[in-house]
Amino acid sequence: IEMQARARELSQGADDPEVKKTALLDSGDVYFNKREYERAVGFYEDFINKYPDDPRADRAHYQAGLALYRQEFFTEAIKKWSVILARYRNSSLAPEANFQVARTYFGLGQYQQAYGSFRRVTEMYAGTPLAKESLLMMGQCHYNAGDIPRAIDQYKAFMEKYPDDEKTGEVQE
């Protein structure tokens, strides 16, 4: 942290704007990895506000969402990840951001919103491991909401699509 702080300090005097940007984003990562999430969010927010058009802004939003989530600021985390879905649709982080939104809604017991987000993952990112997990979680949303017939239908759809999956036995049960 001391070295990163010194590097950030030196970067502010540098003529190269890329050095300043990288130092700011890296500082957020250092504090995130140190589990000082509030400070990490501050650096990510600073990066987002100063450099909203930087190609790494999606990453700053994603990491800020994770840091907020770990502080149990779930609504704020969802907002950060939703920015990626709205503004950076082609980002490599968009599937993961959508899945994080879905998992957070699920954890909050908001199964309708979770279902919709999981469904978007299956539609927009078909063929990915996240889509497979989302298909299974859609059934779990129905199950937890008490709609057993729809849960069974969803679980059947999972087993038809992934008959050799390691979770098939558990899903069958």
mmCIF file of C-alpha atoms in Angstrom:
data_model
loop_
_atom_site.group_PDB
_atom_site.id
_atom_site.type_symbol
_atom_site.label_atom_id
_atom_site.label_comp_id
_atom_site.label_asym_id
_atom_site.label_seq_id
_atom_site.Cartn_x
_atom_site.Cartn_y
_atom_site.Cartn_z
ATOM 1 C CA ILE A 1 0.000 0.000 0.000
ATOM 2 C CA GLU A 2 2.833 2.380 0.820
ATOM 3 C CA MET A 3 4.481 1.662 -2.530
ATOM 4 C CA GLN A 4 1.172 2.089 -4.370
ATOM 5 C CA ALA A 5 0.506 5.391 -2.573
ATOM 6 C CA ARG A 6 3.965 6.616 -3.541
ATOM 7 C CA ALA A 7 3.455 5.476 -7.137
ATOM 8 C CA ARG A 8 0.087 7.264 -7.246
ATOM 9 C CA GLU A 9 1.680 10.417 -5.827
ATOM 10 C CA LEU A 10 4.451 10.326 -8.426
ATOM 11 C CA SER A 11 1.984 9.588 -11.217
ATOM 12 C CA GLN A 12 0.022 12.765 -10.504
ATOM 13 C CA GLY A 13 3.068 14.785 -11.485
ATOM 14 C CA ALA A 14 3.650 12.752 -14.636
ATOM 15 C CA ASP A 15 2.866 14.169 -18.051
ATOM 16 C CA ASP A 16 1.458 10.876 -19.304
ATOM 17 C CA PRO A 17 -2.308 10.688 -18.583
ATOM 18 C CA GLU A 18 -2.222 6.879 -18.902
ATOM 19 C CA VAL A 19 0.100 6.671 -15.921
ATOM 20 C CA LYS A 20 -2.353 8.732 -13.842
ATOM 21 C CA LYS A 21 -5.297 6.584 -14.893
ATOM 22 C CA THR A 22 -3.520 3.314 -14.240
ATOM 23 C CA ALA A 23 -2.274 4.460 -10.832
ATOM 24 C CA LEU A 24 -5.798 5.424 -9.798
ATOM 25 C CA LEU A 25 -7.328 2.143 -10.928
ATOM 26 C CA ASP A 26 -4.497 0.104 -9.433
ATOM 27 C CA SER A 27 -4.978 1.888 -6.108
ATOM 28 C CA GLY A 28 -8.584 0.707 -6.059
ATOM 29 C CA ASP A 29 -7.393 -2.834 -6.714
ATOM 30 C CA VAL A 30 -4.810 -2.667 -3.933
ATOM 31 C CA TYR A 31 -7.418 -1.614 -1.377
ATOM 32 C CA PHE A 32 -9.922 -4.137 -2.726
ATOM 33 C CA ASN A 33 -7.386 -6.941 -2.287
ATOM 34 C CA LYS A 34 -6.627 -5.667 1.198
ATOM 35 C CA ARG A 35 -10.370 -5.870 1.907
ATOM 36 C CA GLU A 36 -10.600 -2.158 2.532
ATOM 37 C CA TYR A 37 -13.668 -1.968 0.353
ATOM 38 C CA GLU A 38 -14.796 1.525 1.259
ATOM 39 C CA ARG A 39 -11.451 2.987 0.204
ATOM 40 C CA ALA A 40 -11.436 0.820 -2.915
ATOM 41 C CA VAL A 41 -14.853 2.151 -3.931
ATOM 42 C CA GLY A 42 -13.521 5.687 -3.503
ATOM 43 C CA PHE A 43 -10.705 5.060 -5.981
ATOM 44 C CA TYR A 44 -13.002 3.295 -8.463
ATOM 45 C CA GLU A 45 -15.512 6.148 -8.223
ATOM 46 C CA ASP A 46 -12.743 8.671 -8.738
ATOM 47 C CA PHE A 47 -11.596 6.784 -11.837
ATOM 48 C CA ILE A 48 -15.180 6.568 -13.194
ATOM 49 C CA ASN A 49 -15.809 10.276 -12.608
ATOM 50 C CA LYS A 50 -12.522 11.432 -14.128
ATOM 51 C CA TYR A 51 -12.352 8.978 -17.013
ATOM 52 C CA PRO A 52 -15.892 7.817 -17.931
ATOM 53 C CA ASP A 53 -14.895 7.063 -21.527
ATOM 54 C CA ASP A 54 -11.783 5.070 -20.671
ATOM 55 C CA PRO A 55 -11.963 1.462 -21.924
ATOM 56 C CA ARG A 56 -11.398 0.302 -18.336
ATOM 57 C CA ALA A 57 -14.388 2.174 -16.908
ATOM 58 C CA ASP A 58 -16.465 -0.998 -17.145
ATOM 59 C CA ARG A 59 -13.927 -2.749 -14.930
ATOM 60 C CA ALA A 60 -14.045 0.097 -12.411
ATOM 61 C CA HIS A 61 -17.843 -0.214 -12.275
ATOM 62 C CA TYR A 62 -17.630 -3.987 -11.888
ATOM 63 C CA GLN A 63 -15.021 -3.854 -9.123
ATOM 64 C CA ALA A 64 -16.907 -1.069 -7.337
ATOM 65 C CA GLY A 65 -19.991 -3.309 -7.464
ATOM 66 C CA LEU A 66 -18.065 -6.179 -5.897
ATOM 67 C CA ALA A 67 -16.684 -3.925 -3.176
ATOM 68 C CA LEU A 68 -20.148 -2.548 -2.431
ATOM 69 C CA TYR A 69 -21.559 -6.071 -2.360
ATOM 70 C CA ARG A 70 -18.941 -7.167 0.145
ATOM 71 C CA GLN A 71 -19.951 -4.252 2.352
ATOM 72 C CA GLU A 72 -23.557 -5.488 2.017
ATOM 73 C CA PHE A 73 -24.686 -2.435 0.054
ATOM 74 C CA PHE A 74 -26.618 -4.670 -2.294
ATOM 75 C CA THR A 75 -28.796 -2.073 -4.026
ATOM 76 C CA GLU A 76 -25.762 0.074 -4.783
ATOM 77 C CA ALA A 77 -23.868 -2.956 -6.110
ATOM 78 C CA ILE A 78 -26.763 -3.798 -8.430
ATOM 79 C CA LYS A 79 -26.711 -0.209 -9.709
ATOM 80 C CA LYS A 80 -22.995 -0.425 -10.521
ATOM 81 C CA TRP A 81 -23.386 -3.687 -12.425
ATOM 82 C CA SER A 82 -26.481 -2.357 -14.186
ATOM 83 C CA VAL A 83 -24.417 0.528 -15.569
ATOM 84 C CA ILE A 84 -22.264 -2.051 -17.334
ATOM 85 C CA LEU A 85 -25.367 -3.669 -18.828
ATOM 86 C CA ALA A 86 -26.693 -0.328 -20.042
ATOM 87 C CA ARG A 87 -23.543 1.520 -21.078
ATOM 88 C CA TYR A 88 -20.979 -1.191 -21.822
ATOM 89 C CA ARG A 89 -23.087 -3.954 -23.389
ATOM 90 C CA ASN A 90 -20.195 -5.318 -25.413
ATOM 91 C CA SER A 91 -17.874 -5.487 -22.423
ATOM 92 C CA SER A 92 -16.355 -8.835 -21.569
ATOM 93 C CA LEU A 93 -17.639 -8.139 -18.037
ATOM 94 C CA ALA A 94 -21.291 -7.790 -19.106
ATOM 95 C CA PRO A 95 -22.164 -11.496 -18.668
ATOM 96 C CA GLU A 96 -20.566 -11.573 -15.232
ATOM 97 C CA ALA A 97 -22.251 -8.290 -14.233
ATOM 98 C CA ASN A 98 -25.649 -9.617 -15.294
ATOM 99 C CA PHE A 99 -25.064 -12.831 -13.352
ATOM 100 C CA GLN A 100 -24.000 -10.858 -10.270
ATOM 101 C CA VAL A 101 -27.210 -8.822 -10.480
ATOM 102 C CA ALA A 102 -29.227 -12.035 -10.667
ATOM 103 C CA ARG A 103 -27.397 -13.674 -7.757
ATOM 104 C CA THR A 104 -27.822 -10.581 -5.627
ATOM 105 C CA TYR A 105 -31.559 -10.401 -6.278
ATOM 106 C CA PHE A 106 -31.753 -14.118 -5.504
ATOM 107 C CA GLY A 107 -29.901 -13.648 -2.230
ATOM 108 C CA LEU A 108 -32.281 -10.850 -1.303
ATOM 109 C CA GLY A 109 -35.257 -13.145 -1.907
ATOM 110 C CA GLN A 110 -36.431 -11.073 -4.871
ATOM 111 C CA TYR A 111 -37.048 -14.116 -7.028
ATOM 112 C CA GLN A 112 -38.980 -12.443 -9.842
ATOM 113 C CA GLN A 113 -36.163 -9.955 -10.485
ATOM 114 C CA ALA A 114 -33.593 -12.728 -10.098
ATOM 115 C CA TYR A 115 -35.462 -14.913 -12.575
ATOM 116 C CA GLY A 116 -35.551 -12.104 -15.141
ATOM 117 C CA SER A 117 -31.820 -11.474 -14.776
ATOM 118 C CA PHE A 118 -30.955 -15.171 -14.967
ATOM 119 C CA ARG A 119 -33.166 -15.459 -18.058
ATOM 120 C CA ARG A 120 -31.286 -12.586 -19.703
ATOM 121 C CA VAL A 121 -28.023 -14.411 -19.074
ATOM 122 C CA THR A 122 -29.369 -17.551 -20.789
ATOM 123 C CA GLU A 123 -30.646 -15.532 -23.749
ATOM 124 C CA MET A 124 -27.746 -13.138 -24.224
ATOM 125 C CA TYR A 125 -24.855 -15.431 -23.344
ATOM 126 C CA ALA A 126 -26.103 -18.835 -24.437
ATOM 127 C CA GLY A 127 -23.471 -21.535 -24.444
ATOM 128 C CA THR A 128 -21.476 -20.036 -21.586
ATOM 129 C CA PRO A 129 -21.038 -21.624 -18.163
ATOM 130 C CA LEU A 130 -22.983 -18.681 -16.722
ATOM 131 C CA ALA A 131 -25.937 -19.496 -18.979
ATOM 132 C CA LYS A 132 -25.925 -23.089 -17.780
ATOM 133 C CA GLU A 133 -25.827 -22.049 -14.135
ATOM 134 C CA SER A 134 -28.525 -19.452 -14.793
ATOM 135 C CA LEU A 135 -30.844 -22.067 -16.279
ATOM 136 C CA LEU A 136 -30.546 -24.065 -13.080
ATOM 137 C CA MET A 137 -31.016 -20.978 -10.908
ATOM 138 C CA MET A 138 -34.204 -20.085 -12.783
ATOM 139 C CA GLY A 139 -35.683 -23.314 -11.448
ATOM 140 C CA GLN A 140 -34.448 -22.457 -7.985
ATOM 141 C CA CYS A 141 -36.180 -19.066 -8.231
ATOM 142 C CA HIS A 142 -39.495 -20.807 -8.919
ATOM 143 C CA TYR A 143 -38.859 -23.324 -6.163
ATOM 144 C CA ASN A 144 -38.014 -20.686 -3.563
ATOM 145 C CA ALA A 145 -41.036 -18.616 -4.615
ATOM 146 C CA GLY A 146 -43.237 -21.660 -3.977
ATOM 147 C CA ASP A 147 -44.155 -22.321 -7.620
ATOM 148 C CA ILE A 148 -43.237 -26.011 -7.641
ATOM 149 C CA PRO A 149 -44.809 -26.928 -11.025
ATOM 150 C CA ARG A 150 -42.814 -24.212 -12.808
ATOM 151 C CA ALA A 151 -39.701 -25.223 -10.878
ATOM 152 C CA ILE A 152 -40.120 -28.810 -12.066
ATOM 153 C CA ASP A 153 -40.541 -27.634 -15.669
ATOM 154 C CA GLN A 154 -37.415 -25.509 -15.377
ATOM 155 C CA TYR A 155 -35.423 -28.370 -13.866
ATOM 156 C CA LYS A 156 -36.590 -30.652 -16.677
ATOM 157 C CA ALA A 157 -35.400 -28.092 -19.222
ATOM 158 C CA PHE A 158 -32.011 -28.075 -17.510
ATOM 159 C CA MET A 159 -31.747 -31.875 -17.569
ATOM 160 C CA GLU A 160 -32.773 -32.029 -21.240
ATOM 161 C CA LYS A 161 -30.194 -29.453 -22.223
ATOM 162 C CA TYR A 162 -27.416 -30.807 -19.971
ATOM 163 C CA PRO A 163 -28.102 -34.539 -19.482
ATOM 164 C CA ASP A 164 -24.497 -35.336 -18.587
ATOM 165 C CA ASP A 165 -23.962 -32.482 -16.159
ATOM 166 C CA GLU A 166 -22.603 -33.367 -12.730
ATOM 167 C CA LYS A 167 -25.620 -31.686 -11.118
ATOM 168 C CA THR A 168 -28.182 -33.779 -12.994
ATOM 169 C CA GLY A 169 -28.660 -36.212 -10.077
ATOM 170 C CA GLU A 170 -29.218 -33.376 -7.661
ATOM 171 C CA VAL A 171 -31.596 -31.675 -10.084
ATOM 172 C CA GLN A 172 -33.524 -34.915 -10.605
ATOM 173 C CA GLU A 173 -33.998 -35.257 -6.871
#
